[in-house]
Amino acid sequence: MAKRRKIYEGKAKILYEGPEPGTLIQYFKDDATAFNNEKRAVLDGKGVLNNRISEFVMTQLNGIGLPTHFLKRLNMREQLIREVEIIPLEVICRNIAAGSLSKKLGIEEGTVLPRSIIEFCYKKDELGDPMVTEEHITAFNWATHQEIDDIIAMTLRINDFLTGLFAGARIKLVDFKVEYGRLYEGEMVRTVLADEISPDSCRLWDMDTGEKMDKDRFRRDMGGVTEAYAEVARRLGIIKEAGGAEILSFNGK
Ligand code: TMP
Ligand code: ASP
């Protein structure tokens, strides 16, 4: 493989210089981390599955006119994306109580929320991505009021669309985390969906059995992590076999 310049390495992905200016290559690793890197593992085939699932979801979102950084998948682990300036926020959208919301507010996991709730966290590993409000975001210039409005509108649209998409696969979209970037086009700046959407960044529950099909299986030592991700991919029609054998057996680059 030709040597290429690494731009950034995160916990689950690496960004390389792209083939043309304004593009990057996003590489999906098998590494899994939780609780801000306290818990770590390598899960064979996770990167391959997340690359495929994120490709599928981003393509669907592009198809409804929701702008994303995604251009095309290149191979088993890599996709070509537009280079954007990441807005330093983790945007969480919740439909059903789980995880940190349940813990913080004492609401039983599985309680349907009265309406979808959006939360913002400041992207800063050293601080453990603390939750912040719009006041902090605008006061510290992490994003403008206009960008926050765009982010909220886009996140609710993603939520509605993905809730339906997953429901068609008999999966409940409990919550998810997304990130946005600024896409510079001449004089114009556009807010676009960036990063990834995969079982690493969503809570997905089987609609019939309630079984967890997402990264909580890793966070909570439940086992069967990549098997669950493969089942999500199978139900979405991305791969054919239940175990995802045809893509997991080739642990490609
Ligand atoms: P939480 O309940 O732990 O706050 O997580 C809410 C959602 O955000 C859940 O779908 C998992 C996702 N998430 C990430 O993608 N990255 C993170 O660092 C955290 C804390 C959560
Ligand atoms: N992604 C975060 C970490 O690696 C936390 C999580 O997803 O639970 O620590």
CSV table of C-alpha atoms and ligand atoms in Angstrom, one decimal:
chain,number,residue,atom,x,y,z
A,1,MET,CA,0.0,0.0,0.0
A,2,ALA,CA,1.3,3.4,-0.9
A,3,LYS,CA,2.5,5.5,2.0
A,4,ARG,CA,0.0,8.2,2.9
A,5,ARG,CA,-0.1,11.0,5.4
A,6,LYS,CA,-2.0,10.3,8.5
A,7,ILE,CA,-4.0,13.3,9.5
A,8,TYR,CA,-5.6,12.1,12.7
A,9,GLU,CA,-5.9,9.0,14.8
A,10,GLY,CA,-8.9,8.5,17.0
A,11,LYS,CA,-10.0,5.7,19.2
A,12,ALA,CA,-11.9,3.8,16.5
A,13,LYS,CA,-10.9,5.5,13.3
A,14,ILE,CA,-7.9,6.9,11.4
A,15,LEU,CA,-8.1,9.8,8.9
A,16,TYR,CA,-5.6,9.9,6.0
A,17,GLU,CA,-5.0,12.4,3.4
A,18,GLY,CA,-7.3,11.9,0.5
A,19,PRO,CA,-6.6,11.6,-3.3
A,20,GLU,CA,-7.7,15.1,-4.0
A,21,PRO,CA,-7.7,18.4,-2.1
A,22,GLY,CA,-10.7,18.7,0.1
A,23,THR,CA,-11.0,14.9,0.6
A,24,LEU,CA,-9.9,12.5,3.3
A,25,ILE,CA,-9.9,8.7,3.7
A,26,GLN,CA,-11.6,7.5,6.9
A,27,TYR,CA,-10.3,4.1,8.0
A,28,PHE,CA,-12.4,2.0,10.5
A,29,LYS,CA,-10.3,0.1,13.1
A,30,ASP,CA,-11.4,-3.0,15.1
A,31,ASP,CA,-10.5,-1.2,18.3
A,32,ALA,CA,-13.3,-0.7,20.8
A,33,THR,CA,-13.1,1.7,23.8
A,34,ALA,CA,-15.6,2.7,26.4
A,35,PHE,CA,-15.7,5.0,29.4
A,36,ASN,CA,-13.2,7.3,27.8
A,37,ASN,CA,-10.6,4.7,27.0
A,38,GLU,CA,-10.7,3.0,30.4
A,39,LYS,CA,-11.9,-0.2,28.8
A,40,ARG,CA,-10.3,-1.4,25.6
A,41,ALA,CA,-10.5,-4.4,23.2
A,42,VAL,CA,-9.9,-5.4,19.6
A,43,LEU,CA,-13.1,-6.9,18.1
A,44,ASP,CA,-12.3,-8.8,14.9
A,45,GLY,CA,-14.4,-7.5,12.1
A,46,LYS,CA,-16.0,-4.5,13.9
A,47,GLY,CA,-14.4,-2.0,11.6
A,48,VAL,CA,-15.5,-3.8,8.5
A,49,LEU,CA,-19.1,-3.9,9.8
A,50,ASN,CA,-19.1,-0.2,10.9
A,51,ASN,CA,-17.7,0.9,7.6
A,52,ARG,CA,-20.6,-0.9,5.8
A,53,ILE,CA,-23.3,0.2,8.2
A,54,SER,CA,-22.2,3.8,8.2
A,55,GLU,CA,-21.9,3.8,4.4
A,56,PHE,CA,-25.5,2.5,4.2
A,57,VAL,CA,-26.9,5.1,6.7
A,58,MET,CA,-25.0,8.0,5.2
A,59,THR,CA,-26.0,7.1,1.7
A,60,GLN,CA,-29.7,7.0,2.8
A,61,LEU,CA,-29.4,10.3,4.5
A,62,ASN,CA,-27.7,11.9,1.4
A,63,GLY,CA,-30.6,10.5,-0.5
A,64,ILE,CA,-33.1,12.5,1.5
A,65,GLY,CA,-31.1,15.7,1.0
A,66,LEU,CA,-29.4,15.7,4.4
A,67,PRO,CA,-25.8,16.8,3.7
A,68,THR,CA,-23.1,14.5,4.9
A,69,HIS,CA,-19.3,14.3,4.5
A,70,PHE,CA,-19.6,10.8,2.9
A,71,LEU,CA,-18.6,10.4,-0.7
A,72,LYS,CA,-18.1,6.7,-1.3
A,73,ARG,CA,-16.8,3.5,0.2
A,74,LEU,CA,-13.4,2.5,-1.1
A,75,ASN,CA,-12.8,-0.9,0.4
A,76,MET,CA,-13.5,-3.1,3.4
A,77,ARG,CA,-12.3,-0.6,5.9
A,78,GLU,CA,-12.1,2.7,4.2
A,79,GLN,CA,-14.4,5.4,2.8
A,80,LEU,CA,-13.7,8.6,0.9
A,81,ILE,CA,-15.1,11.6,2.7
A,82,ARG,CA,-15.1,15.4,2.3
A,83,GLU,CA,-12.7,17.2,4.5
A,84,VAL,CA,-14.6,19.3,7.1
A,85,GLU,CA,-13.7,21.3,10.2
A,86,ILE,CA,-15.2,19.3,13.0
A,87,ILE,CA,-17.5,21.3,15.3
A,88,PRO,CA,-16.3,20.1,18.8
A,89,LEU,CA,-19.6,18.8,19.9
A,90,GLU,CA,-21.1,15.3,20.4
A,91,VAL,CA,-24.8,15.7,19.7
A,92,ILE,CA,-26.9,13.1,21.4
A,93,CYS,CA,-30.5,12.4,20.5
A,94,ARG,CA,-32.7,10.2,22.8
A,95,ASN,CA,-36.1,8.6,22.3
A,96,ILE,CA,-36.0,6.1,25.2
A,97,ALA,CA,-34.2,6.5,28.5
A,98,ALA,CA,-30.9,4.6,28.8
A,99,GLY,CA,-27.3,5.0,29.7
A,100,SER,CA,-26.1,8.2,31.2
A,101,LEU,CA,-29.6,9.8,31.2
A,102,SER,CA,-31.1,6.9,33.2
A,103,LYS,CA,-28.2,7.1,35.6
A,104,LYS,CA,-28.2,10.9,36.1
A,105,LEU,CA,-31.9,11.4,36.4
A,106,GLY,CA,-33.0,8.1,37.9
A,107,ILE,CA,-35.3,7.2,35.0
A,108,GLU,CA,-35.6,3.5,34.4
A,109,GLU,CA,-34.0,2.2,31.2
A,110,GLY,CA,-36.6,1.6,28.6
A,111,THR,CA,-38.9,4.4,29.6
A,112,VAL,CA,-40.2,6.1,26.5
A,113,LEU,CA,-39.4,9.8,26.7
A,114,PRO,CA,-42.2,12.3,26.4
A,115,ARG,CA,-40.4,13.7,23.4
A,116,SER,CA,-37.0,13.3,21.7
A,117,ILE,CA,-34.3,15.0,23.7
A,118,ILE,CA,-31.1,16.5,22.3
A,119,GLU,CA,-28.0,16.9,24.5
A,120,PHE,CA,-24.7,18.5,23.7
A,121,CYS,CA,-21.3,17.3,25.0
A,122,TYR,CA,-18.1,19.2,24.5
A,123,LYS,CA,-15.6,17.0,22.6
A,124,LYS,CA,-12.6,16.9,24.9
A,125,ASP,CA,-11.3,13.5,25.9
A,126,GLU,CA,-9.2,14.9,28.8
A,127,LEU,CA,-12.4,16.2,30.4
A,128,GLY,CA,-14.5,13.1,29.5
A,129,ASP,CA,-16.7,15.0,27.0
A,130,PRO,CA,-18.8,16.9,29.6
A,131,MET,CA,-22.4,17.8,28.9
A,132,VAL,CA,-22.8,21.6,28.0
A,133,THR,CA,-25.6,23.9,27.2
A,134,GLU,CA,-26.1,26.3,24.2
A,135,GLU,CA,-24.9,29.0,26.6
A,136,HIS,CA,-21.5,27.4,26.9
A,137,ILE,CA,-21.3,26.6,23.2
A,138,THR,CA,-21.9,30.2,22.0
A,139,ALA,CA,-20.0,31.9,24.9
A,140,PHE,CA,-16.9,29.8,24.1
A,141,ASN,CA,-17.4,30.1,20.3
A,142,TRP,CA,-17.6,26.4,19.7
A,143,ALA,CA,-20.5,27.0,17.4
A,144,THR,CA,-22.8,29.9,16.4
A,145,HIS,CA,-26.5,30.3,17.2
A,146,GLN,CA,-27.2,29.6,13.5
A,147,GLU,CA,-25.1,26.4,13.6
A,148,ILE,CA,-26.8,25.2,16.7
A,149,ASP,CA,-30.2,25.8,15.0
A,150,ASP,CA,-29.0,23.9,11.9
A,151,ILE,CA,-27.6,21.1,14.1
A,152,ILE,CA,-30.9,20.6,16.1
A,153,ALA,CA,-33.0,20.6,12.9
A,154,MET,CA,-30.7,18.1,11.2
A,155,THR,CA,-30.4,15.9,14.2
A,156,LEU,CA,-34.3,15.7,14.6
A,157,ARG,CA,-34.5,14.9,10.9
A,158,ILE,CA,-31.9,12.2,11.2
A,159,ASN,CA,-33.8,10.8,14.2
A,160,ASP,CA,-37.1,10.6,12.4
A,161,PHE,CA,-35.6,9.0,9.3
A,162,LEU,CA,-33.5,6.5,11.2
A,163,THR,CA,-36.3,5.6,13.6
A,164,GLY,CA,-38.3,4.5,10.5
A,165,LEU,CA,-35.3,2.9,8.8
A,166,PHE,CA,-34.5,0.7,11.9
A,167,ALA,CA,-38.2,0.0,12.6
A,168,GLY,CA,-38.3,-1.6,9.2
A,169,ALA,CA,-35.7,-4.0,10.5
A,170,ARG,CA,-37.6,-4.5,13.7
A,171,ILE,CA,-35.0,-2.5,15.6
A,172,LYS,CA,-35.7,0.3,18.1
A,173,LEU,CA,-33.5,3.4,17.8
A,174,VAL,CA,-33.1,4.2,21.5
A,175,ASP,CA,-30.6,7.0,21.2
A,176,PHE,CA,-27.6,8.0,19.0
A,177,LYS,CA,-24.6,10.4,18.9
A,178,VAL,CA,-23.7,12.4,15.8
A,179,GLU,CA,-21.0,14.9,15.0
A,180,TYR,CA,-21.1,17.8,12.5
A,181,GLY,CA,-18.5,19.6,10.5
A,182,ARG,CA,-18.1,22.9,8.6
A,183,LEU,CA,-17.7,22.4,4.8
A,184,TYR,CA,-16.1,25.3,3.2
A,185,GLU,CA,-17.2,25.9,-0.4
A,186,GLY,CA,-15.7,29.1,-1.7
A,187,GLU,CA,-17.2,31.9,0.4
A,188,MET,CA,-19.9,29.6,1.7
A,189,VAL,CA,-19.8,27.4,4.9
A,190,ARG,CA,-22.3,24.6,5.3
A,191,THR,CA,-23.0,22.4,8.3
A,192,VAL,CA,-22.8,18.7,7.3
A,193,LEU,CA,-23.1,15.4,9.2
A,194,ALA,CA,-19.6,14.0,9.8
A,195,ASP,CA,-18.0,11.1,11.6
A,196,GLU,CA,-20.0,7.8,11.5
A,197,ILE,CA,-23.4,6.3,12.4
A,198,SER,CA,-23.0,2.7,13.5
A,199,PRO,CA,-23.8,0.4,16.4
A,200,ASP,CA,-20.8,2.1,18.1
A,201,SER,CA,-22.7,5.4,18.2
A,202,CYS,CA,-26.3,4.3,18.6
A,203,ARG,CA,-28.3,2.2,21.0
A,204,LEU,CA,-30.3,-0.3,19.1
A,205,TRP,CA,-32.7,-2.8,20.7
A,206,ASP,CA,-34.4,-5.7,19.1
A,207,MET,CA,-38.1,-4.6,18.8
A,208,ASP,CA,-39.4,-8.1,19.7
A,209,THR,CA,-37.0,-9.4,22.4
A,210,GLY,CA,-35.4,-6.1,23.7
A,211,GLU,CA,-32.0,-7.6,23.1
A,212,LYS,CA,-29.2,-5.1,22.8
A,213,MET,CA,-27.6,-4.9,19.3
A,214,ASP,CA,-25.0,-2.1,20.0
A,215,LYS,CA,-21.9,-1.1,21.8
A,216,ASP,CA,-23.6,-1.6,25.2
A,217,ARG,CA,-22.8,-5.3,24.7
A,218,PHE,CA,-19.1,-4.3,25.0
A,219,ARG,CA,-19.6,-1.7,27.7
A,220,ARG,CA,-21.5,-4.2,29.8
A,221,ASP,CA,-19.5,-7.3,29.1
A,222,MET,CA,-22.4,-9.1,27.4
A,223,GLY,CA,-20.3,-10.7,24.6
A,224,GLY,CA,-21.5,-11.3,21.1
A,225,VAL,CA,-20.6,-7.7,20.0
A,226,THR,CA,-19.6,-8.2,16.4
A,227,GLU,CA,-22.3,-10.9,16.0
A,228,ALA,CA,-24.9,-8.3,17.0
A,229,TYR,CA,-23.5,-5.7,14.7
A,230,ALA,CA,-23.6,-8.3,11.9
A,231,GLU,CA,-27.2,-9.0,12.7
A,232,VAL,CA,-28.0,-5.2,12.4
A,233,ALA,CA,-26.2,-5.2,9.0
A,234,ARG,CA,-28.1,-8.3,7.9
A,235,ARG,CA,-31.5,-6.9,8.9
A,236,LEU,CA,-30.8,-3.7,7.0
A,237,GLY,CA,-30.0,-5.8,3.9
A,238,ILE,CA,-26.4,-4.8,3.8
A,239,ILE,CA,-25.0,-8.4,4.2
A,240,LYS,CA,-26.7,-11.7,3.6
A,241,GLU,CA,-25.7,-14.2,6.2
A,242,ALA,CA,-26.7,-14.0,9.9
A,243,GLY,CA,-23.1,-14.2,11.1
A,244,GLY,CA,-21.9,-11.9,8.4
A,245,ALA,CA,-19.5,-14.6,7.6
A,246,GLU,CA,-18.8,-13.4,4.0
A,247,ILE,CA,-17.4,-10.1,5.2
A,248,LEU,CA,-16.0,-11.2,8.5
A,249,SER,CA,-14.0,-14.1,7.0
A,250,PHE,CA,-12.1,-11.6,4.9
A,251,ASN,CA,-10.6,-9.4,7.5
A,252,GLY,CA,-9.4,-7.1,4.7
A,253,LYS,CA,-7.2,-4.0,5.0
B,1,TMP,P1,-24.8,7.9,27.0
B,1,TMP,O1,-26.2,7.4,27.5
B,1,TMP,O2,-23.7,7.1,27.5
B,1,TMP,O3,-24.7,9.4,27.3
B,1,TMP,O4,-24.8,7.7,25.4
B,1,TMP,C1,-25.8,8.2,24.6
B,1,TMP,C2,-25.6,7.8,23.2
B,1,TMP,O5,-24.4,8.3,22.6
B,1,TMP,C3,-25.4,6.3,23.0
B,1,TMP,O6,-26.1,5.9,21.8
B,1,TMP,C4,-23.9,6.0,22.9
B,1,TMP,C5,-23.4,7.3,22.2
B,1,TMP,N1,-22.1,7.7,22.7
B,1,TMP,C6,-21.1,7.7,21.8
B,1,TMP,O7,-21.3,7.5,20.6
B,1,TMP,N2,-19.9,8.1,22.2
B,1,TMP,C7,-19.6,8.5,23.5
B,1,TMP,O8,-18.5,8.8,23.8
B,1,TMP,C8,-20.7,8.4,24.4
B,1,TMP,C9,-20.5,8.7,25.9
B,1,TMP,C10,-21.9,8.0,24.0
B,2,ASP,N1,-16.5,6.3,22.9
B,2,ASP,C1,-16.2,6.6,24.3
B,2,ASP,C2,-14.8,6.0,24.7
B,2,ASP,O1,-14.2,5.4,23.9
B,2,ASP,C3,-17.2,6.2,25.3
B,2,ASP,C4,-18.3,5.2,24.9
B,2,ASP,O2,-18.7,5.1,23.8
B,2,ASP,O3,-18.8,4.6,25.9
B,2,ASP,O4,-14.4,6.1,25.8
